[in-house]
PDB file of C-alpha atoms in Angstrom:
ATOM      1  CA  UNK O   4    -135.460 151.450 -78.108  1.00 45.00           C
ATOM      2  CA  UNK O   5    -133.905 152.903 -81.233  1.00 54.00           C
ATOM      3  CA  UNK O   6    -135.885 156.133 -80.828  1.00 71.00           C
ATOM      4  CA  UNK O   7    -134.533 156.840 -77.357  1.00 74.00           C
ATOM      5  CA  UNK O   8    -130.949 158.002 -77.089  1.00 76.00           C
ATOM      6  CA  UNK O   9    -128.910 156.364 -74.355  1.00 74.00           C
ATOM      7  CA  UNK O  10    -127.291 158.793 -71.936  1.00 73.00           C
ATOM      8  CA  UNK O  11    -124.346 158.195 -69.654  1.00 69.00           C
ATOM      9  CA  UNK O  12    -126.054 159.215 -66.399  1.00 72.00           C
ATOM     10  CA  UNK O  13    -126.701 157.446 -63.129  1.00 71.00           C
ATOM     11  CA  UNK O  14    -129.560 159.489 -61.719  1.00 72.00           C
ATOM     12  CA  UNK O  15    -132.065 158.879 -64.534  1.00 75.00           C
ATOM     13  CA  UNK O  16    -133.915 155.624 -65.286  1.00 78.00           C
ATOM     14  CA  UNK O  17    -133.605 154.599 -68.947  1.00 76.00           C
ATOM     15  CA  UNK O  18    -135.376 151.881 -71.020  1.00 79.00           C
ATOM     16  CA  UNK O  19    -132.206 149.862 -71.515  1.00 78.00           C
ATOM     17  CA  UNK O  20    -130.734 146.765 -69.848  1.00 78.00           C
ATOM     18  CA  UNK O  21    -128.298 147.392 -66.994  1.00 74.00           C
ATOM     19  CA  UNK O  22    -125.371 146.143 -69.060  1.00 74.00           C
ATOM     20  CA  UNK O  23    -126.246 148.230 -72.133  1.00 75.00           C
ATOM     21  CA  UNK O  24    -123.944 151.001 -73.276  1.00 69.00           C
ATOM     22  CA  UNK O  25    -124.511 153.312 -76.204  1.00 70.00           C
ATOM     23  CA  UNK O  26    -122.165 154.568 -78.878  1.00 68.00           C
ATOM     24  CA  UNK O  27    -121.401 157.658 -76.791  1.00 64.00           C
ATOM     25  CA  UNK O  28    -119.981 155.616 -73.894  1.00 62.00           C
ATOM     26  CA  UNK O  29    -116.437 156.076 -75.137  1.00 58.00           C
ATOM     27  CA  UNK O  30    -116.918 159.737 -75.913  1.00 59.00           C
ATOM     28  CA  UNK O  31    -114.067 162.102 -75.173  1.00 54.00           C
ATOM     29  CA  UNK O  32    -114.560 165.765 -74.427  1.00 55.00           C
ATOM     30  CA  UNK O  33    -111.668 168.180 -74.524  1.00 56.00           C
ATOM     31  CA  UNK O  34    -111.608 171.394 -72.527  1.00 60.00           C
ATOM     32  CA  UNK O  35    -109.053 174.087 -71.833  1.00 61.00           C
ATOM     33  CA  UNK O  36    -109.092 177.365 -69.979  1.00 65.00           C
ATOM     34  CA  UNK O  37    -108.667 180.493 -72.052  1.00 69.00           C
ATOM     35  CA  UNK O  38    -106.114 182.893 -70.547  1.00 72.00           C
ATOM     36  CA  UNK O  39    -105.020 186.368 -71.488  1.00 77.00           C
ATOM     37  CA  UNK O  40    -101.491 187.726 -71.285  1.00 78.00           C
ATOM     38  CA  UNK O  41    -102.341 190.009 -68.342  1.00 80.00           C
ATOM     39  CA  UNK O  42    -103.368 187.006 -66.222  1.00 81.00           C
ATOM     40  CA  UNK O  43    -100.133 185.231 -67.074  1.00 81.00           C
ATOM     41  CA  UNK O  44     -98.162 188.344 -66.129  1.00 84.00           C
ATOM     42  CA  UNK O  45     -99.963 188.555 -62.807  1.00 84.00           C
ATOM     43  CA  UNK O  46     -99.144 184.927 -62.069  1.00 82.00           C
ATOM     44  CA  UNK O  47     -95.483 185.653 -62.788  1.00 86.00           C
ATOM     45  CA  UNK O  48     -95.352 188.313 -60.061  1.00 87.00           C
ATOM     46  CA  UNK O  49     -95.120 185.654 -57.348  1.00 87.00           C
ATOM     47  CA  UNK O  50     -92.161 184.010 -59.080  1.00 90.00           C
ATOM     48  CA  UNK O  51     -90.561 187.434 -59.541  1.00 92.00           C
ATOM     49  CA  UNK O  52     -90.792 188.117 -55.819  1.00 90.00           C
ATOM     50  CA  UNK O  53     -89.140 184.804 -55.023  1.00 91.00           C
ATOM     51  CA  UNK O  54     -86.363 185.447 -57.545  1.00 92.00           C
ATOM     52  CA  UNK O  55     -85.733 188.770 -55.819  1.00 93.00           C
ATOM     53  CA  UNK O  56     -85.569 187.017 -52.442  1.00 91.00           C
ATOM     54  CA  UNK O  57     -82.969 184.521 -53.672  1.00 93.00           C
ATOM     55  CA  UNK O  58     -80.834 187.128 -55.407  1.00 93.00           C
ATOM     56  CA  UNK O  59     -81.287 189.493 -52.453  1.00 92.00           C
ATOM     57  CA  UNK O  60     -79.715 186.922 -50.142  1.00 93.00           C
ATOM     58  CA  UNK O  61     -76.695 186.649 -52.435  1.00 93.00           C
ATOM     59  CA  UNK O  62     -76.421 190.444 -52.654  1.00 94.00           C
ATOM     60  CA  UNK O  63     -76.416 190.772 -48.866  1.00 93.00           C
ATOM     61  CA  UNK O  64     -73.734 188.091 -48.685  1.00 93.00           C
ATOM     62  CA  UNK O  65     -71.495 190.009 -51.079  1.00 93.00           C
ATOM     63  CA  UNK O  66     -72.144 193.254 -49.236  1.00 92.00           C
ATOM     64  CA  UNK O  67     -71.163 191.751 -45.878  1.00 91.00           C
ATOM     65  CA  UNK O  68     -68.231 189.672 -47.131  1.00 89.00           C
ATOM     66  CA  UNK O  69     -66.667 192.600 -49.002  1.00 88.00           C
ATOM     67  CA  UNK O  70     -67.162 195.013 -46.088  1.00 85.00           C
ATOM     68  CA  UNK O  71     -69.545 197.314 -47.933  1.00 88.00           C
ATOM     69  CA  UNK O  72     -72.548 196.441 -45.747  1.00 87.00           C
ATOM     70  CA  UNK O  73     -72.508 196.536 -41.963  1.00 89.00           C
ATOM     71  CA  UNK O  74     -73.914 193.297 -40.558  1.00 88.00           C
ATOM     72  CA  UNK O  75     -75.410 195.080 -37.558  1.00 89.00           C
ATOM     73  CA  UNK O  76     -77.360 197.456 -39.798  1.00 90.00           C
ATOM     74  CA  UNK O  77     -78.669 194.571 -41.909  1.00 89.00           C
ATOM     75  CA  UNK O  78     -79.662 192.675 -38.774  1.00 89.00           C
ATOM     76  CA  UNK O  79     -81.490 195.666 -37.261  1.00 90.00           C
ATOM     77  CA  UNK O  80     -83.364 196.340 -40.497  1.00 90.00           C
ATOM     78  CA  UNK O  81     -84.342 192.676 -40.819  1.00 88.00           C
ATOM     79  CA  UNK O  82     -85.553 192.545 -37.211  1.00 86.00           C
ATOM     80  CA  UNK O  83     -87.532 195.761 -37.617  1.00 88.00           C
ATOM     81  CA  UNK O  84     -89.251 194.627 -40.813  1.00 85.00           C
ATOM     82  CA  UNK O  85     -89.892 191.205 -39.266  1.00 81.00           C
ATOM     83  CA  UNK O  86     -91.557 192.734 -36.200  1.00 81.00           C
ATOM     84  CA  UNK O  87     -93.725 194.975 -38.392  1.00 80.00           C
ATOM     85  CA  UNK O  88     -94.720 192.025 -40.559  1.00 77.00           C
ATOM     86  CA  UNK O  89     -95.499 189.964 -37.472  1.00 75.00           C
ATOM     87  CA  UNK O  90     -97.667 192.742 -36.070  1.00 76.00           C
ATOM     88  CA  UNK O  91     -99.596 192.924 -39.346  1.00 73.00           C
ATOM     89  CA  UNK O  92    -100.193 189.189 -39.801  1.00 72.00           C
ATOM     90  CA  UNK O  93    -100.722 188.293 -36.143  1.00 70.00           C
ATOM     91  CA  UNK O  94    -102.882 191.230 -35.100  1.00 63.00           C
ATOM     92  CA  UNK O  95    -105.900 188.952 -34.603  1.00 54.00           C
ATOM     93  CA  UNK O  96    -103.965 186.035 -33.037  1.00 53.00           C
ATOM     94  CA  UNK O  97    -103.033 187.492 -29.656  1.00 50.00           C
ATOM     95  CA  UNK O  98    -103.437 184.101 -27.997  1.00 49.00           C
ATOM     96  CA  UNK O  99    -100.359 182.807 -29.794  1.00 53.00           C
ATOM     97  CA  UNK O 100     -98.022 185.651 -28.830  1.00 62.00           C
ATOM     98  CA  UNK O 101     -96.297 183.746 -25.997  1.00 65.00           C
ATOM     99  CA  UNK O 102     -95.551 180.763 -28.210  1.00 68.00           C
ATOM    100  CA  UNK O 103     -94.196 183.043 -30.923  1.00 69.00           C
ATOM    101  CA  UNK O 104     -91.884 184.749 -28.438  1.00 74.00           C
ATOM    102  CA  UNK O 105     -90.625 181.352 -27.272  1.00 77.00           C
ATOM    103  CA  UNK O 106     -89.905 180.301 -30.863  1.00 76.00           C
ATOM    104  CA  UNK O 107     -88.089 183.563 -31.561  1.00 77.00           C
ATOM    105  CA  UNK O 108     -85.954 183.233 -28.411  1.00 81.00           C
ATOM    106  CA  UNK O 109     -85.155 179.610 -29.243  1.00 81.00           C
ATOM    107  CA  UNK O 110     -84.106 180.640 -32.747  1.00 81.00           C
ATOM    108  CA  UNK O 111     -81.830 183.421 -31.474  1.00 81.00           C
ATOM    109  CA  UNK O 112     -80.119 181.137 -28.960  1.00 86.00           C
ATOM    110  CA  UNK O 113     -79.779 178.267 -31.450  1.00 83.00           C
ATOM    111  CA  UNK O 114     -78.286 180.325 -34.280  1.00 82.00           C
ATOM    112  CA  UNK O 115     -75.993 182.181 -31.879  1.00 83.00           C
ATOM    113  CA  UNK O 116     -74.664 178.842 -30.609  1.00 84.00           C
ATOM    114  CA  UNK O 117     -74.124 177.281 -34.029  1.00 81.00           C
ATOM    115  CA  UNK O 118     -72.673 180.376 -35.710  1.00 82.00           C
ATOM    116  CA  UNK O 119     -69.058 179.500 -34.742  1.00 81.00           C
ATOM    117  CA  UNK O 120     -69.605 176.010 -36.144  1.00 82.00           C
ATOM    118  CA  UNK O 121     -71.142 177.297 -39.376  1.00 83.00           C
ATOM    119  CA  UNK O 122     -68.266 179.729 -39.856  1.00 79.00           C
ATOM    120  CA  UNK O 123     -65.778 176.848 -40.135  1.00 78.00           C
ATOM    121  CA  UNK O 124     -68.178 174.277 -41.564  1.00 77.00           C
ATOM    122  CA  UNK O 125     -66.875 174.241 -45.137  1.00 76.00           C
ATOM    123  CA  UNK O 126     -63.269 175.219 -44.550  1.00 72.00           C
ATOM    124  CA  UNK O 127     -62.009 172.231 -46.544  1.00 78.00           C
ATOM    125  CA  UNK O 128     -64.438 172.758 -49.435  1.00 82.00           C
ATOM    126  CA  UNK O 129     -63.490 174.797 -52.488  1.00 86.00           C
ATOM    127  CA  UNK O 130     -65.253 178.119 -53.027  1.00 83.00           C
ATOM    128  CA  UNK O 131     -66.362 177.043 -56.498  1.00 87.00           C
ATOM    129  CA  UNK O 132     -68.134 174.042 -54.976  1.00 89.00           C
ATOM    130  CA  UNK O 133     -69.871 176.282 -52.450  1.00 89.00           C
ATOM    131  CA  UNK O 134     -70.992 178.669 -55.184  1.00 88.00           C
ATOM    132  CA  UNK O 135     -72.284 175.814 -57.333  1.00 91.00           C
ATOM    133  CA  UNK O 136     -74.125 174.238 -54.399  1.00 91.00           C
ATOM    134  CA  UNK O 137     -75.702 177.555 -53.448  1.00 92.00           C
ATOM    135  CA  UNK O 138     -76.851 178.178 -57.017  1.00 92.00           C
ATOM    136  CA  UNK O 139     -78.365 174.700 -57.267  1.00 94.00           C
ATOM    137  CA  UNK O 140     -80.142 175.033 -53.899  1.00 93.00           C
ATOM    138  CA  UNK O 141     -81.633 178.423 -54.759  1.00 92.00           C
ATOM    139  CA  UNK O 142     -82.810 177.144 -58.141  1.00 93.00           C
ATOM    140  CA  UNK O 143     -84.364 174.145 -56.420  1.00 93.00           C
ATOM    141  CA  UNK O 144     -86.167 176.491 -54.059  1.00 92.00           C
ATOM    142  CA  UNK O 145     -87.616 178.414 -56.997  1.00 90.00           C
ATOM    143  CA  UNK O 146     -88.851 175.151 -58.519  1.00 89.00           C
ATOM    144  CA  UNK O 147     -90.558 173.607 -55.467  1.00 88.00           C
ATOM    145  CA  UNK O 148     -91.761 176.814 -53.796  1.00 87.00           C
ATOM    146  CA  UNK O 149     -95.480 177.189 -53.141  1.00 83.00           C
ATOM    147  CA  UNK O 150     -96.791 179.903 -55.466  1.00 81.00           C
ATOM    148  CA  UNK O 151    -100.424 179.141 -54.647  1.00 74.00           C
ATOM    149  CA  UNK O 152    -100.916 176.234 -57.055  1.00 74.00           C
ATOM    150  CA  UNK O 153    -101.839 172.660 -56.185  1.00 71.00           C
ATOM    151  CA  UNK O 154     -99.322 170.605 -58.156  1.00 73.00           C
ATOM    152  CA  UNK O 155     -97.281 167.591 -57.095  1.00 75.00           C
ATOM    153  CA  UNK O 156     -93.910 169.314 -57.374  1.00 81.00           C
ATOM    154  CA  UNK O 157     -94.784 171.932 -54.734  1.00 82.00           C
ATOM    155  CA  UNK O 158     -93.177 171.212 -51.358  1.00 84.00           C
ATOM    156  CA  UNK O 159     -93.024 174.125 -48.898  1.00 84.00           C
ATOM    157  CA  UNK O 160     -90.880 172.173 -46.427  1.00 85.00           C
ATOM    158  CA  UNK O 161     -88.207 171.345 -48.993  1.00 87.00           C
ATOM    159  CA  UNK O 162     -88.369 174.893 -50.340  1.00 88.00           C
ATOM    160  CA  UNK O 163     -87.723 176.396 -46.912  1.00 87.00           C
ATOM    161  CA  UNK O 164     -84.998 173.904 -45.989  1.00 89.00           C
ATOM    162  CA  UNK O 165     -82.973 174.297 -49.178  1.00 91.00           C
ATOM    163  CA  UNK O 166     -83.199 178.082 -48.877  1.00 90.00           C
ATOM    164  CA  UNK O 167     -81.808 178.026 -45.333  1.00 89.00           C
ATOM    165  CA  UNK O 168     -79.157 175.477 -46.326  1.00 90.00           C
ATOM    166  CA  UNK O 169     -78.072 177.782 -49.156  1.00 91.00           C
ATOM    167  CA  UNK O 170     -77.636 180.570 -46.615  1.00 90.00           C
ATOM    168  CA  UNK O 171     -75.565 178.227 -44.435  1.00 90.00           C
ATOM    169  CA  UNK O 172     -73.292 177.506 -47.402  1.00 90.00           C
ATOM    170  CA  UNK O 173     -72.799 181.213 -47.998  1.00 90.00           C
ATOM    171  CA  UNK O 174     -72.441 182.014 -44.286  1.00 89.00           C
ATOM    172  CA  UNK O 175     -69.625 179.492 -43.980  1.00 88.00           C
ATOM    173  CA  UNK O 176     -67.516 181.873 -46.077  1.00 88.00           C
ATOM    174  CA  UNK O 177     -67.972 184.839 -43.716  1.00 87.00           C
ATOM    175  CA  UNK O 178     -65.405 185.975 -41.150  1.00 83.00           C
ATOM    176  CA  UNK O 179     -67.271 186.685 -37.913  1.00 87.00           C
ATOM    177  CA  UNK O 180     -70.035 185.096 -35.855  1.00 87.00           C
ATOM    178  CA  UNK O 181     -72.150 188.231 -36.206  1.00 89.00           C
ATOM    179  CA  UNK O 182     -71.917 188.064 -39.984  1.00 89.00           C
ATOM    180  CA  UNK O 183     -73.006 184.412 -39.954  1.00 89.00           C
ATOM    181  CA  UNK O 184     -75.879 185.123 -37.586  1.00 90.00           C
ATOM    182  CA  UNK O 185     -77.040 188.055 -39.706  1.00 90.00           C
ATOM    183  CA  UNK O 186     -77.027 186.181 -43.003  1.00 91.00           C
ATOM    184  CA  UNK O 187     -78.948 183.190 -41.646  1.00 90.00           C
ATOM    185  CA  UNK O 188     -81.438 185.545 -39.983  1.00 90.00           C
ATOM    186  CA  UNK O 189     -81.956 187.347 -43.292  1.00 90.00           C
ATOM    187  CA  UNK O 190     -82.486 183.971 -45.004  1.00 90.00           C
ATOM    188  CA  UNK O 191     -85.159 182.969 -42.510  1.00 87.00           C
ATOM    189  CA  UNK O 192     -86.875 186.346 -42.971  1.00 88.00           C
ATOM    190  CA  UNK O 193     -86.770 186.072 -46.775  1.00 89.00           C
ATOM    191  CA  UNK O 194     -87.688 182.406 -47.105  1.00 88.00           C
ATOM    192  CA  UNK O 195     -90.090 181.855 -44.191  1.00 83.00           C
ATOM    193  CA  UNK O 196     -91.546 185.147 -42.953  1.00 81.00           C
ATOM    194  CA  UNK O 197     -91.750 187.169 -46.161  1.00 84.00           C
ATOM    195  CA  UNK O 198     -93.802 184.551 -48.113  1.00 82.00           C
ATOM    196  CA  UNK O 199     -96.286 184.375 -45.235  1.00 80.00           C
ATOM    197  CA  UNK O 200     -96.616 188.157 -45.226  1.00 79.00           C
ATOM    198  CA  UNK O 201     -97.110 188.177 -49.009  1.00 79.00           C
ATOM    199  CA  UNK O 202     -99.868 185.560 -48.831  1.00 79.00           C
ATOM    200  CA  UNK O 203    -101.604 187.400 -46.008  1.00 77.00           C
ATOM    201  CA  UNK O 204    -101.540 190.735 -47.819  1.00 76.00           C
ATOM    202  CA  UNK O 205    -102.602 189.111 -51.090  1.00 75.00           C
ATOM    203  CA  UNK O 206    -105.645 187.531 -49.438  1.00 76.00           C
ATOM    204  CA  UNK O 207    -106.742 190.727 -47.698  1.00 75.00           C
ATOM    205  CA  UNK O 208    -105.595 193.489 -50.051  1.00 72.00           C
ATOM    206  CA  UNK O 209    -106.043 191.968 -53.511  1.00 73.00           C
ATOM    207  CA  UNK O 210    -104.114 192.082 -56.760  1.00 77.00           C
ATOM    208  CA  UNK O 211    -103.195 195.739 -56.568  1.00 80.00           C
ATOM    209  CA  UNK O 212    -101.112 195.071 -53.494  1.00 81.00           C
ATOM    210  CA  UNK O 213     -99.316 192.162 -55.222  1.00 82.00           C
ATOM    211  CA  UNK O 214     -98.313 194.398 -58.132  1.00 86.00           C
ATOM    212  CA  UNK O 215     -97.122 197.182 -55.803  1.00 87.00           C
ATOM    213  CA  UNK O 216     -95.170 194.701 -53.677  1.00 86.00           C
ATOM    214  CA  UNK O 217     -93.527 193.181 -56.744  1.00 88.00           C
ATOM    215  CA  UNK O 218     -92.457 196.583 -58.066  1.00 90.00           C
ATOM    216  CA  UNK O 219     -91.096 197.571 -54.650  1.00 91.00           C
ATOM    217  CA  UNK O 220     -89.190 194.314 -54.202  1.00 91.00           C
ATOM    218  CA  UNK O 221     -87.674 194.571 -57.691  1.00 92.00           C
ATOM    219  CA  UNK O 222     -86.613 198.161 -57.008  1.00 94.00           C
ATOM    220  CA  UNK O 223     -84.985 197.286 -53.675  1.00 92.00           C
ATOM    221  CA  UNK O 224     -83.199 194.274 -55.172  1.00 93.00           C
ATOM    222  CA  UNK O 225     -81.923 196.280 -58.137  1.00 93.00           C
ATOM    223  CA  UNK O 226     -80.656 198.997 -55.793  1.00 93.00           C
ATOM    224  CA  UNK O 227     -78.839 196.440 -53.682  1.00 92.00           C
ATOM    225  CA  UNK O 228     -77.264 194.876 -56.762  1.00 93.00           C
ATOM    226  CA  UNK O 229     -75.988 198.229 -57.999  1.00 92.00           C
ATOM    227  CA  UNK O 230     -74.416 198.999 -54.614  1.00 90.00           C
ATOM    228  CA  UNK O 231     -73.031 195.641 -53.505  1.00 90.00           C
ATOM    229  CA  UNK O 232     -72.965 193.161 -56.413  1.00 88.00           C
ATOM    230  CA  UNK O 233     -73.048 194.938 -59.753  1.00 89.00           C
ATOM    231  CA  UNK O 234     -71.786 191.803 -61.530  1.00 90.00           C
ATOM    232  CA  UNK O 235     -75.200 190.193 -60.825  1.00 91.00           C
ATOM    233  CA  UNK O 236     -77.134 192.901 -62.658  1.00 92.00           C
ATOM    234  CA  UNK O 237     -77.153 191.096 -66.009  1.00 93.00           C
ATOM    235  CA  UNK O 238     -78.269 187.840 -64.371  1.00 92.00           C
ATOM    236  CA  UNK O 239     -81.027 189.684 -62.530  1.00 93.00           C
ATOM    237  CA  UNK O 240     -82.321 191.461 -65.642  1.00 94.00           C
ATOM    238  CA  UNK O 241     -82.203 188.251 -67.651  1.00 94.00           C
ATOM    239  CA  UNK O 242     -84.122 186.373 -64.956  1.00 92.00           C
ATOM    240  CA  UNK O 243     -86.783 189.097 -64.846  1.00 92.00           C
ATOM    241  CA  UNK O 244     -87.105 189.148 -68.638  1.00 93.00           C
ATOM    242  CA  UNK O 245     -87.483 185.372 -68.873  1.00 92.00           C
ATOM    243  CA  UNK O 246     -89.895 185.179 -65.929  1.00 90.00           C
ATOM    244  CA  UNK O 247     -92.127 188.100 -66.882  1.00 89.00           C
ATOM    245  CA  UNK O 248     -92.127 187.972 -70.685  1.00 90.00           C
ATOM    246  CA  UNK O 249     -90.743 184.767 -72.206  1.00 91.00           C
ATOM    247  CA  UNK O 250     -92.436 182.268 -69.901  1.00 88.00           C
ATOM    248  CA  UNK O 251     -95.883 183.982 -69.854  1.00 88.00           C
ATOM    249  CA  UNK O 252     -95.833 184.290 -73.643  1.00 87.00           C
ATOM    250  CA  UNK O 253     -94.793 180.646 -73.991  1.00 87.00           C
ATOM    251  CA  UNK O 254     -97.479 179.638 -71.502  1.00 84.00           C
ATOM    252  CA  UNK O 255    -100.192 181.443 -73.477  1.00 84.00           C
ATOM    253  CA  UNK O 256     -98.949 179.907 -76.724  1.00 84.00           C
ATOM    254  CA  UNK O 257     -98.876 176.358 -75.349  1.00 82.00           C
ATOM    255  CA  UNK O 258    -102.223 176.792 -73.602  1.00 78.00           C
ATOM    256  CA  UNK O 259    -103.941 176.503 -76.963  1.00 74.00           C
ATOM    257  CA  UNK O 260    -102.544 172.973 -77.293  1.00 76.00           C
ATOM    258  CA  UNK O 261    -103.550 171.900 -73.791  1.00 72.00           C
ATOM    259  CA  UNK O 262    -106.397 169.400 -73.664  1.00 67.00           C
ATOM    260  CA  UNK O 263    -108.046 167.864 -70.621  1.00 64.00           C
ATOM    261  CA  UNK O 264    -109.492 164.524 -71.682  1.00 61.00           C
ATOM    262  CA  UNK O 265    -112.607 163.177 -69.963  1.00 59.00           C
ATOM    263  CA  UNK O 266    -114.133 159.747 -70.525  1.00 57.00           C
ATOM    264  CA  UNK O 267    -115.672 156.671 -68.857  1.00 57.00           C
ATOM    265  CA  UNK O 268    -112.568 156.235 -66.743  1.00 60.00           C
ATOM    266  CA  UNK O 269    -113.491 159.343 -64.733  1.00 60.00           C
ATOM    267  CA  UNK O 270    -115.670 159.413 -61.639  1.00 63.00           C
ATOM    268  CA  UNK O 271    -119.371 159.621 -62.364  1.00 58.00           C
ATOM    269  CA  UNK O 272    -120.732 163.174 -62.275  1.00 57.00           C
ATOM    270  CA  UNK O 273    -124.253 164.583 -62.502  1.00 59.00           C
ATOM    271  CA  UNK O 274    -124.378 166.778 -65.582  1.00 57.00           C
ATOM    272  CA  UNK O 275    -126.959 169.355 -66.710  1.00 53.00           C
ATOM    273  CA  UNK O 276    -129.140 169.057 -63.681  1.00 47.00           C
TER     274      UNK O 276
END
C-alpha cells in the first residue's frame, strides 16, 4: 500500500479503504489568469461608453436649461437614432414589431402625461440636493451596470431605474413640458436602448467595432461638453484618465496577487482524463 500513491479521484478504483485519505487530501492549488495591458484597456471601453452616456445626459440637461440646445432638435435626433438602432437590432425579429410599437406608444403617452407632474416634482427641494442626488444615482448606475461580467453586484434593473430616476431629478428643474419629455426620452435611449445596441454590435461585429464606437462616443461627448457644459471638461478628462489608464494598470498590478484556492471543499471534478 505504501508503493501506491493515493489520488483524490472518484472515477478510479484504488487499493485503499473507503475512509482512507492520503497526505494530498488537504492540498491547495493556486491559479490566476495572466492578462496583458491591452486586454485590460479593451475591458475599460465598456465602462468608458457608460461614463459618456451619464455625462452626456448632464450635458444635454445644461444645453436645454440654458437655452443653448433646442429640445425639439434633441428629441428628433434621439428618435432618429433610436429608430435606426431598432432597425439594426430587430431586423430578424419581425414577429415582435407590433408589440414594440405598442410599447413605444405607451411610453410616449405615459411620459407626455407625467411631464407636467415631473416639472413641479421637486419644487420644494434645493438645487444642491438635486445635484447631489443626481451625481449619486449616476455613480450608482456605473457601479451596478452590466458590463458583460457575471458578478453579484451587477443588477441591470437597478442600473436602468437609477439612470431614469436621475433624469427625472434633472428634468424637474426644466421649464417646459417639452423639455422634460425630451430629457427623459434621451435618458431612456442612453440607458436602455444604447446598451442593447452596443451588445448586439459587439456580438456580431467584434472588438474592432467596440473600439470605433468608444472613440466615436468619446468624441461626441467631448464636443457636447465644449459647446454646452465646458465646466465639465476637467471632470470628463479625469474620469477617462482614471478609467482607461489608472484602473487597468492597477488591475494588472493586483492580478499578480490574485489567487483562486481549490481544495477538498470544492465539488468533485474529473481531472486529467
